[in-house]
PDB file of C-alpha atoms in Angstrom:
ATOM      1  CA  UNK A   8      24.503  44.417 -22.962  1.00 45.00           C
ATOM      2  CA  UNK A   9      21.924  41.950 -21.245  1.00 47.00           C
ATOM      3  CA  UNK A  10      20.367  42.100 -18.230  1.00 53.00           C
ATOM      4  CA  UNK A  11      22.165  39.905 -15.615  1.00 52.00           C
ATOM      5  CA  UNK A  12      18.739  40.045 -13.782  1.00 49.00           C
ATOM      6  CA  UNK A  13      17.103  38.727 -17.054  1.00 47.00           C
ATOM      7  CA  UNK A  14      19.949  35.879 -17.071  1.00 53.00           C
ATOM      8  CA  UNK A  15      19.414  34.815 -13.947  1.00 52.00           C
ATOM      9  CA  UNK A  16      15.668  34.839 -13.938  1.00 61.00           C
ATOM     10  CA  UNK A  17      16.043  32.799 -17.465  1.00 62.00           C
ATOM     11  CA  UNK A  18      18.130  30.262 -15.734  1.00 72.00           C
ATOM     12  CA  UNK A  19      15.804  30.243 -13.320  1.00 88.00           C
ATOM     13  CA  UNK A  20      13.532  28.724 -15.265  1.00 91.00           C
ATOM     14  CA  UNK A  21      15.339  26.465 -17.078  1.00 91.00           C
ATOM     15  CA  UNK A  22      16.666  25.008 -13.915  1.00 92.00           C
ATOM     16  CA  UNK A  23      12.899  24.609 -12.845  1.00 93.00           C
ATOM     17  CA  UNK A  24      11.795  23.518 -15.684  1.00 95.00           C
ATOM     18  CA  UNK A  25      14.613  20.625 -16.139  1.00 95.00           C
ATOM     19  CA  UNK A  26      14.001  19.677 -12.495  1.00 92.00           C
ATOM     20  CA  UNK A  27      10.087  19.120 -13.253  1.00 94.00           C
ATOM     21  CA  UNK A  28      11.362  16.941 -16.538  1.00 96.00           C
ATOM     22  CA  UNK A  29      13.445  14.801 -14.080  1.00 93.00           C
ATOM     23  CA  UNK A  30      10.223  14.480 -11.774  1.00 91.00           C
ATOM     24  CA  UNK A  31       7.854  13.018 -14.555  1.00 93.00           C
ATOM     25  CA  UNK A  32      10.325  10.521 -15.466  1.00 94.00           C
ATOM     26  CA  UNK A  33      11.484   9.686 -11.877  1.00 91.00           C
ATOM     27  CA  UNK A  34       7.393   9.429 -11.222  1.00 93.00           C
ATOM     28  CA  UNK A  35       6.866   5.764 -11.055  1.00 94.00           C
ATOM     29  CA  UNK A  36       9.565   5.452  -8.894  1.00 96.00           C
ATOM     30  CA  UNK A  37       7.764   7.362  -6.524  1.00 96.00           C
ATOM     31  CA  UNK A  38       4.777   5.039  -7.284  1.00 96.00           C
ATOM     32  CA  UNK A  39       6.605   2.043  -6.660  1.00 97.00           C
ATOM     33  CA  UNK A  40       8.714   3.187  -3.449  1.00 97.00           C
ATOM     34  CA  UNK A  41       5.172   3.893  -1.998  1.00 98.00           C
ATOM     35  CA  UNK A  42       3.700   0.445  -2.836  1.00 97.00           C
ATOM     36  CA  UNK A  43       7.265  -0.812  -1.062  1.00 97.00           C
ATOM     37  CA  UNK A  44       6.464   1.048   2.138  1.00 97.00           C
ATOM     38  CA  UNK A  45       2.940  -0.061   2.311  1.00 97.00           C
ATOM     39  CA  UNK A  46       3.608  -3.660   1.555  1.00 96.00           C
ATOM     40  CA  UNK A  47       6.072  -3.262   4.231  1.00 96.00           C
ATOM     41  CA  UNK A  48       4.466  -2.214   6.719  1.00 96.00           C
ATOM     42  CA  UNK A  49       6.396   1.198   7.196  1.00 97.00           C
ATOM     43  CA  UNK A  50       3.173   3.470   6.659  1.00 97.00           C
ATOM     44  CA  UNK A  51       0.645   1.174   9.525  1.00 96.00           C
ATOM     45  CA  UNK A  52       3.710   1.446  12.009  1.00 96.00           C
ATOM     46  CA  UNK A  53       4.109   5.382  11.376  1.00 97.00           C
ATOM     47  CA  UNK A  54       0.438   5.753  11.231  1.00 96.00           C
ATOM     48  CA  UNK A  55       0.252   3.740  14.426  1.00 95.00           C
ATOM     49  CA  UNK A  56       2.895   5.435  16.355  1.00 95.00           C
ATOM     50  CA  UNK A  57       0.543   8.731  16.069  1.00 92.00           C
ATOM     51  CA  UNK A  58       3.247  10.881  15.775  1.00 91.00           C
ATOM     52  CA  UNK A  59       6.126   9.435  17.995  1.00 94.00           C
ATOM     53  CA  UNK A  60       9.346  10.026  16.011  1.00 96.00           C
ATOM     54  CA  UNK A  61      10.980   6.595  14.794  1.00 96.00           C
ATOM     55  CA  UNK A  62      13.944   5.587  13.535  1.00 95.00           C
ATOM     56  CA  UNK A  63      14.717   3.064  10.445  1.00 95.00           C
ATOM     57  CA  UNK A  64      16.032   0.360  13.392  1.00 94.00           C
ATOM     58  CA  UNK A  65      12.853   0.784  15.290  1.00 95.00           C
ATOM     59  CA  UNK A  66      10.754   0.160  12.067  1.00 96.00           C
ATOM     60  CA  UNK A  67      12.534  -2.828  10.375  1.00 95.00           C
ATOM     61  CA  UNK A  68      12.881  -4.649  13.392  1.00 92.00           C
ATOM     62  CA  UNK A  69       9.391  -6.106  12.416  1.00 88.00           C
ATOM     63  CA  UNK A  70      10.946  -7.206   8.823  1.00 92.00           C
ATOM     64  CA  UNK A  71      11.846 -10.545   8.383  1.00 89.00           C
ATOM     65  CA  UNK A  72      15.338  -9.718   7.136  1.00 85.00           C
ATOM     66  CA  UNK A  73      18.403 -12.079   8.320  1.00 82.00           C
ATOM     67  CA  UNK A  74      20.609  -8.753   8.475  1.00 91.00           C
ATOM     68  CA  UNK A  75      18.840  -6.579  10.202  1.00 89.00           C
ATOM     69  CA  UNK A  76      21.523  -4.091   9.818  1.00 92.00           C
ATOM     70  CA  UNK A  77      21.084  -3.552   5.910  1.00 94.00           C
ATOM     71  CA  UNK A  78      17.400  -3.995   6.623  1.00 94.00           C
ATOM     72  CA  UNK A  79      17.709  -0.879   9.099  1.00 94.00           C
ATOM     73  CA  UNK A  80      19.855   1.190   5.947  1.00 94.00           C
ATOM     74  CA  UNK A  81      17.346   0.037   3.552  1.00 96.00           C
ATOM     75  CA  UNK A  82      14.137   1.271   5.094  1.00 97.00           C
ATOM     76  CA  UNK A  83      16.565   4.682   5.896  1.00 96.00           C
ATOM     77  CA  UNK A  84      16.862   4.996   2.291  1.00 96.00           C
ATOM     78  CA  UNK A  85      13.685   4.589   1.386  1.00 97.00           C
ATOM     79  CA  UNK A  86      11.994   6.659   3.972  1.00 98.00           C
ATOM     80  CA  UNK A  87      14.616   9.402   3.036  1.00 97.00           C
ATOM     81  CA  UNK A  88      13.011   8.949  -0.380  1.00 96.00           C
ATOM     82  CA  UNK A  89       9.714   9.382   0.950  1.00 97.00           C
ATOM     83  CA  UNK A  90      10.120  12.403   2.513  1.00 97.00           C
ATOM     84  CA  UNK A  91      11.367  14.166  -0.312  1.00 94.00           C
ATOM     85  CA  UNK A  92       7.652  13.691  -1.578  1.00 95.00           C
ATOM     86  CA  UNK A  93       6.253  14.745   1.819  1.00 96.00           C
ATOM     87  CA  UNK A  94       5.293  10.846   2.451  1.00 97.00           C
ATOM     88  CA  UNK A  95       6.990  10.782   5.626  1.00 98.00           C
ATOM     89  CA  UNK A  96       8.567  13.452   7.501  1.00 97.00           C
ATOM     90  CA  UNK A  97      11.918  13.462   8.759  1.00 96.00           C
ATOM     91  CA  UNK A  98      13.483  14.944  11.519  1.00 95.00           C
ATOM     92  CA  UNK A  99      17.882  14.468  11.950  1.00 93.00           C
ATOM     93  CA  UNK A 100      19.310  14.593  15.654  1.00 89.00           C
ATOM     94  CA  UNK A 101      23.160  13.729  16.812  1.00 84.00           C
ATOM     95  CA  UNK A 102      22.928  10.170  18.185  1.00 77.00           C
ATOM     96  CA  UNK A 103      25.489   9.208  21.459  1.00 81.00           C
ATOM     97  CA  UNK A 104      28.256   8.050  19.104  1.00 80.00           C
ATOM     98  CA  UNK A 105      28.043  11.140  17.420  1.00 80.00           C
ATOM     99  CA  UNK A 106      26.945  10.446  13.923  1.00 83.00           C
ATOM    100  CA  UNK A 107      23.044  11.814  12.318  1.00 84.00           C
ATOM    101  CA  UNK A 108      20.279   9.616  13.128  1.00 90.00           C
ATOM    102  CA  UNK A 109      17.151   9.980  11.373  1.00 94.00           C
ATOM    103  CA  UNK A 110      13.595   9.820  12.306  1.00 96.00           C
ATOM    104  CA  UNK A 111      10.700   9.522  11.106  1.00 98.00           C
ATOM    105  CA  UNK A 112       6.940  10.561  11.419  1.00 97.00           C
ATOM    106  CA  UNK A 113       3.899   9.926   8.978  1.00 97.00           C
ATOM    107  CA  UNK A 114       2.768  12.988   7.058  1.00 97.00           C
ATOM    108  CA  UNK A 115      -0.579  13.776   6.941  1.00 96.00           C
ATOM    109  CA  UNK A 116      -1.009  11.941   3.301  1.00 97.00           C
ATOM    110  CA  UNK A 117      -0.273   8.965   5.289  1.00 96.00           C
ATOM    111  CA  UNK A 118      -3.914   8.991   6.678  1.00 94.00           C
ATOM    112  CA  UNK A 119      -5.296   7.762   3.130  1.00 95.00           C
ATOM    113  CA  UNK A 120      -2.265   5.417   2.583  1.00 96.00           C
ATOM    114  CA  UNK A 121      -2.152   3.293   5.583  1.00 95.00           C
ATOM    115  CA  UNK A 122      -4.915  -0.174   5.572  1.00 89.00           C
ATOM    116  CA  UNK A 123      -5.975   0.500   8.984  1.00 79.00           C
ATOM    117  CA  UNK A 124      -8.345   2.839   7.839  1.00 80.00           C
ATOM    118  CA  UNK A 125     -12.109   2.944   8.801  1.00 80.00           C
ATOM    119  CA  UNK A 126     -12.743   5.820   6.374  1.00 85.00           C
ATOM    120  CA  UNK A 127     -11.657   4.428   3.496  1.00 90.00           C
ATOM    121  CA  UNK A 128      -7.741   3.769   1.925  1.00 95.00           C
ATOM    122  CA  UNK A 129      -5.683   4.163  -1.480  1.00 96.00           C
ATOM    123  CA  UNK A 130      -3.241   1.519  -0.213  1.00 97.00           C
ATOM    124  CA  UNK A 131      -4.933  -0.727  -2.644  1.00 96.00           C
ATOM    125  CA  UNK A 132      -5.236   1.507  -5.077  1.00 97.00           C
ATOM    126  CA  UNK A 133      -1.654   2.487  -4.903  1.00 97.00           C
ATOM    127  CA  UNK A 134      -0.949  -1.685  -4.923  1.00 97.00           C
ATOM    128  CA  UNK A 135      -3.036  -2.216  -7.533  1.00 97.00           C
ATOM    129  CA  UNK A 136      -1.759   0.768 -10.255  1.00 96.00           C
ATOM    130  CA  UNK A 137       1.969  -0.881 -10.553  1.00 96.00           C
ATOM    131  CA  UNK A 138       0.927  -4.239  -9.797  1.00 97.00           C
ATOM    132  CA  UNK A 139       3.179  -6.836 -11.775  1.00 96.00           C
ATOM    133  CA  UNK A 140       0.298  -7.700 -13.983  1.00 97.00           C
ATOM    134  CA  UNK A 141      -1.201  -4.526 -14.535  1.00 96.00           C
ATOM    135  CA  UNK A 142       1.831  -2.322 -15.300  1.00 95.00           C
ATOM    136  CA  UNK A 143       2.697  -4.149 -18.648  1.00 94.00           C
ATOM    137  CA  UNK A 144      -0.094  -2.764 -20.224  1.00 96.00           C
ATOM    138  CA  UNK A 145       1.428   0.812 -19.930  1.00 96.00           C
ATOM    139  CA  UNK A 146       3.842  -0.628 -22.449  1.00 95.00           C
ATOM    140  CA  UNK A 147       1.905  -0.520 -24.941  1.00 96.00           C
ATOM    141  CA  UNK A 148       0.309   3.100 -25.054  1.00 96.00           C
ATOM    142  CA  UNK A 149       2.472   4.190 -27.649  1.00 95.00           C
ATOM    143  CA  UNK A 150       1.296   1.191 -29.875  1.00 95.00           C
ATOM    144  CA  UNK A 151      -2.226   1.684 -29.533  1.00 95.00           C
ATOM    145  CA  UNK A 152      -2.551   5.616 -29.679  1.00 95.00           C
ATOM    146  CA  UNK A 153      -0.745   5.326 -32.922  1.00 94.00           C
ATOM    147  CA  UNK A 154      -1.809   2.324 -34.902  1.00 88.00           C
ATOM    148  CA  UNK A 155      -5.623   2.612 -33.228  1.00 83.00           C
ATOM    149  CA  UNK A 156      -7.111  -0.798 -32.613  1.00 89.00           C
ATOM    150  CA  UNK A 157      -6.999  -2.647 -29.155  1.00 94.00           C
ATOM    151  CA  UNK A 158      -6.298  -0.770 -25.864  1.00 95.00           C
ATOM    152  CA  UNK A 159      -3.321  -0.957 -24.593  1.00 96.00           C
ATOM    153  CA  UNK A 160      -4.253  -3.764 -22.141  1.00 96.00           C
ATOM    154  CA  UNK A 161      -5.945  -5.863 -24.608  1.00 96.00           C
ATOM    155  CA  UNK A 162      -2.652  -5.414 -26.409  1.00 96.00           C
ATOM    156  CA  UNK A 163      -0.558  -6.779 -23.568  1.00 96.00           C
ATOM    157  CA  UNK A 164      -2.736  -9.376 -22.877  1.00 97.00           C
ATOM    158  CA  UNK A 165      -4.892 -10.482 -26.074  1.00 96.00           C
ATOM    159  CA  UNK A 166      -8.277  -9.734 -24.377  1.00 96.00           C
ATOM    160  CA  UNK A 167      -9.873  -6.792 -22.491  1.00 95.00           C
ATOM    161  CA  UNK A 168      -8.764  -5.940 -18.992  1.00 95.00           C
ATOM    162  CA  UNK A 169     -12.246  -6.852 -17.391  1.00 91.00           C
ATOM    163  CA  UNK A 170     -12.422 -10.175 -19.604  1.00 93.00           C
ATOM    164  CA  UNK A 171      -8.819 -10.748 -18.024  1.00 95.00           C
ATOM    165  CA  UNK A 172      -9.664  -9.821 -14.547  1.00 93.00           C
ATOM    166  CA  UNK A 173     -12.148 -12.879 -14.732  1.00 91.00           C
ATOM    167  CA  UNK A 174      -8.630 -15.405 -15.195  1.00 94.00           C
ATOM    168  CA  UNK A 175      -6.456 -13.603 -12.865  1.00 96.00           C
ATOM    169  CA  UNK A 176      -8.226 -14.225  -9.148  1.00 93.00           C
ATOM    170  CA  UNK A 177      -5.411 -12.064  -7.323  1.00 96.00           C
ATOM    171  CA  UNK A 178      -5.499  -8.889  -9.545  1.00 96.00           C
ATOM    172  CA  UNK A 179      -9.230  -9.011  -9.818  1.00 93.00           C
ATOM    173  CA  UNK A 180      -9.356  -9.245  -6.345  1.00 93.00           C
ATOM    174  CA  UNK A 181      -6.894  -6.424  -5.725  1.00 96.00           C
ATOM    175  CA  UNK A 182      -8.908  -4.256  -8.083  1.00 94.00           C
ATOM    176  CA  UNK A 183     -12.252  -5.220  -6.061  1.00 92.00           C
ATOM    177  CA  UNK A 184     -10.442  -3.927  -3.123  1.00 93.00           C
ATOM    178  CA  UNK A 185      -8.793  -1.110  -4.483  1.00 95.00           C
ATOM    179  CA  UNK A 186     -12.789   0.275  -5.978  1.00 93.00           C
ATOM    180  CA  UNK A 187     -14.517  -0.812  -2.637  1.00 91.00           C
ATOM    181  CA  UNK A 188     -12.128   1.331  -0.630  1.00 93.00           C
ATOM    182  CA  UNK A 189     -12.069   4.695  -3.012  1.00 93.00           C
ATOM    183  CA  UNK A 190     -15.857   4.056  -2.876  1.00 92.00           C
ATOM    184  CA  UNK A 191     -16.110   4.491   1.229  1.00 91.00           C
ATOM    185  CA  UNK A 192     -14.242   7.454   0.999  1.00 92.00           C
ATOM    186  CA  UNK A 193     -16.038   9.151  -2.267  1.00 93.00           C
ATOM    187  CA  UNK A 194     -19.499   7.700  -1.104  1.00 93.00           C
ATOM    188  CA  UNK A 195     -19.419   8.837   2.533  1.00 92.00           C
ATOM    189  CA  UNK A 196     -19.149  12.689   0.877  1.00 92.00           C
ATOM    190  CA  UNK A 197     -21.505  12.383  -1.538  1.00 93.00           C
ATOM    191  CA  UNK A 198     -24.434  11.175   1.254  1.00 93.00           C
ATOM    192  CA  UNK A 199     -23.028  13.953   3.409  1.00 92.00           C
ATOM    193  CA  UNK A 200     -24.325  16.138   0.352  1.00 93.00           C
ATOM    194  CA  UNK A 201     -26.531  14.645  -2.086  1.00 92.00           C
ATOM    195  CA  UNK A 202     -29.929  14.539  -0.651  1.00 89.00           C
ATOM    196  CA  UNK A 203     -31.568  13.187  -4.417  1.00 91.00           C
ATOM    197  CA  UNK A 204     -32.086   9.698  -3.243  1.00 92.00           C
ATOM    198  CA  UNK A 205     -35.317   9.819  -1.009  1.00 90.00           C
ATOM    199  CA  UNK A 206     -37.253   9.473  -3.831  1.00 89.00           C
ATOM    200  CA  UNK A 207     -35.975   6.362  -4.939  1.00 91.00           C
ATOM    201  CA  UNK A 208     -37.091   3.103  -4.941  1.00 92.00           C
ATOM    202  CA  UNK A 209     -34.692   0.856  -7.080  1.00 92.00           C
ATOM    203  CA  UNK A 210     -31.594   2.037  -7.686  1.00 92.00           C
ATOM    204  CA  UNK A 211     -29.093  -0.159 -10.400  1.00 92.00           C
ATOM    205  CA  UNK A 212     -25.001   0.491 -10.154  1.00 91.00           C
ATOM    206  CA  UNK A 213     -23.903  -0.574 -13.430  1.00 91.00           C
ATOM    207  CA  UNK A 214     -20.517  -2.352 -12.695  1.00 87.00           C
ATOM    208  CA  UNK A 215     -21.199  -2.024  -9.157  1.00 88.00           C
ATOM    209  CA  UNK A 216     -17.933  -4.355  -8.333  1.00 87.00           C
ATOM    210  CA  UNK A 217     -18.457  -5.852  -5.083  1.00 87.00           C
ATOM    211  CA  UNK A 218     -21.731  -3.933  -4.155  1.00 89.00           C
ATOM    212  CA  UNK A 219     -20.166  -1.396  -1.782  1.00 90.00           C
ATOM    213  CA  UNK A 220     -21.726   1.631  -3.690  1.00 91.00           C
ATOM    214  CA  UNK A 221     -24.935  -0.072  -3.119  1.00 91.00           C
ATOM    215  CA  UNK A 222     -24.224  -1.193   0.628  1.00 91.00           C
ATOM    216  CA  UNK A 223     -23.299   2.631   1.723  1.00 92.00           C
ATOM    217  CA  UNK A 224     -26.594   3.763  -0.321  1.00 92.00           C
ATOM    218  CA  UNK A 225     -29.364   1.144   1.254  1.00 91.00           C
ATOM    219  CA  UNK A 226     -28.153   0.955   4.259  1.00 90.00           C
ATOM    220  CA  UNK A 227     -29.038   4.847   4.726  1.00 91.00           C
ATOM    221  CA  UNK A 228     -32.362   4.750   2.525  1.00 92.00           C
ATOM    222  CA  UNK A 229     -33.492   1.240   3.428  1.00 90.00           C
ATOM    223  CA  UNK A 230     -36.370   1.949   1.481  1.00 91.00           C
ATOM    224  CA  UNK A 231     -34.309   1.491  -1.817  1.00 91.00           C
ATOM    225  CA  UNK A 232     -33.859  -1.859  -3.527  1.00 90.00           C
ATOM    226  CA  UNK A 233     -30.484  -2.074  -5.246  1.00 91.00           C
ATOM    227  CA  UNK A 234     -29.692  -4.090  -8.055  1.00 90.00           C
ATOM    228  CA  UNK A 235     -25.696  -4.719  -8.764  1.00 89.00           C
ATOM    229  CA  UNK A 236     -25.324  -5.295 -12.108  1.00 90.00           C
ATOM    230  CA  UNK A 237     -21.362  -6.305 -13.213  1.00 87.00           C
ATOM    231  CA  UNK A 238     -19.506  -9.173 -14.624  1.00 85.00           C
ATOM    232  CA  UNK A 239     -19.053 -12.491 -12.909  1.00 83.00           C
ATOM    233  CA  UNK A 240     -16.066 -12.310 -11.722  1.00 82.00           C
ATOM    234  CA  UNK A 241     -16.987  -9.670 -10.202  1.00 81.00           C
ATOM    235  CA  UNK A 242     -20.006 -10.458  -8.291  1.00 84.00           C
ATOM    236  CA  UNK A 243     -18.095 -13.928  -7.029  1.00 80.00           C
ATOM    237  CA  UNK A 244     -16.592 -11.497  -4.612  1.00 79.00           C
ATOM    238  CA  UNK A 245     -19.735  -9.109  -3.272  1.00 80.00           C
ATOM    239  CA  UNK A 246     -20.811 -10.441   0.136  1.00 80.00           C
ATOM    240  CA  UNK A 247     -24.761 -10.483   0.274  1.00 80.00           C
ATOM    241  CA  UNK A 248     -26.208  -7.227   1.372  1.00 79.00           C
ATOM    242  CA  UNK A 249     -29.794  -6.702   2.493  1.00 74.00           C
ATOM    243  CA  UNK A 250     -32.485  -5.611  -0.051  1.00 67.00           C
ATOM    244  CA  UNK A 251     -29.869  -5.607  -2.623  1.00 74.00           C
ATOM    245  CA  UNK A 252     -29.895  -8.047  -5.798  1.00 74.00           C
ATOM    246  CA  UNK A 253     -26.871  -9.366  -8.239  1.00 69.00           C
ATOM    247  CA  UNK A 254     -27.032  -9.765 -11.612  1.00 64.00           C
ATOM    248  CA  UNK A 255     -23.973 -10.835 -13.843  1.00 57.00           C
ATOM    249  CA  UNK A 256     -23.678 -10.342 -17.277  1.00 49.00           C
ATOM    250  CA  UNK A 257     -21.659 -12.533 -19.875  1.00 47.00           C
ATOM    251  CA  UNK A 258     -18.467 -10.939 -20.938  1.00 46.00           C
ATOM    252  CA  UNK A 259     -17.810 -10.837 -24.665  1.00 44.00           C
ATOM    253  CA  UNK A 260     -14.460  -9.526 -26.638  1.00 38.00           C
ATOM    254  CA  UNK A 261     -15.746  -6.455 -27.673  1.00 37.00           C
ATOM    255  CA  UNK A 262     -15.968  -5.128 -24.123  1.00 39.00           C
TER     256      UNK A 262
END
């Protein structure tokens, strides 16, 4: 005879691992629900509410929406989403009429989600990795993995993604974004740790972006000349920053 305990732990796992094969498909949903609720506003406002409870009629009254009624169910659903994923937590208490009424209060994952940030934010990042013009390149993994040749992107788009970022102003500026912000946070940890730089006197960041690498860097060890070095699309959007130098180079196809 088997072991009931064996059958049960077996279905355990199957259950589990079925469950974790719905997750990675149902992933980019996840992606794109949290690129909704930035976009939206929905992760400032719960950010910004520093940890008073709201509910989905408090947070889309600052939506446009003509109906703010479906706006109100809307944002419910999604934040309901949300929380399944520990975005947002939610809290459900018994309203006057009697029916559930949800609430809602950032999780801490908020904190590197919201654009109010002084330490640094993946809100563009998170923009910026399902963007409209950036997620068609995904389509063609399969394609390039098997027949070898062009990336992916190139694939989608008949040149290299950093060529193309130099004819699409809004992605390419989206992408600045999304690297200058990673950088504050990733940069403020490494000078917290890395004490290497003191004897350095000109320091080059190949594909240096906007030059925030370089701005974090000098502005601590002001005896360092940087030199950004990127394309020039990039470098049309690096403010100037003191003692620090740009220098473009010429994009070609086999980038």
């Amino acid at each position: 005879m088997s072991n009931p305990a064996v059958g049960a732990a077996g279905g355990d796992v199957e259950e589990a691992t079925c469950l974790h094969a719905l997750e990675l498909i149902s992933a980019s949903a996840v992606s794109m629900t949290v690129k909704a609720a930035i976009e939206l506003g929905l992760i400032d406002a719960l950010i910004m509410a520093a940890g008073l409870a709201m509910t989905a009629d408090e947070l889309s009254a600052q939506l446009p929406a003509a109906d703010k009624a479906e706006a109100a169910a809307s944002v419910d659903w999604l934040l309901r989403f949300l929380a399944c994923y520990n975005v947002v937590k939610c809290s459900t208490e018994t309203s006057p009429s009697g029916e559930p009424l949800r609430q809602y209060t950032a999780a801490p994952v908020c904190r590197w989600l919201t654009s109010n940030s002084r330490e640094g934010s993946l809100a563009p990042l998170a923009k910026f990795a399902v963007d409209k013009d950036y997620l068609p390149s995904w389509n063609h993994l399969e394609a390039a993995v098997a027949g070898g040749g062009p990336a992916a992107f190139e694939r989608a788009y008949g040149v290299p993604m950093f060529q193309y970022m130099g004819t699409n102003t809004r992605l390419n500026r989206l992408f600045n974004k999304a690297m200058a912000q990673q950088t504050m946070m990733v940069i403020s940890k490494l000078l917290e740790r890395f004490k290497g730089f003191d004897g350095i006197s000109v320091l080059v960041d190949v594909g240096g972006g906007t030059g925030a690498t370089l701005e974090m860097i000098t502005s601590r060890y002001k005896h360092i000349r940087g030199i950004n070095f990127d394309l020039p699309h990039a470098l049309s959007e690096a403010p100037a920053i003191p003692e620090c130098l740009r220098d473009g180079l010429t994009p070609h196809s086999n980038e």
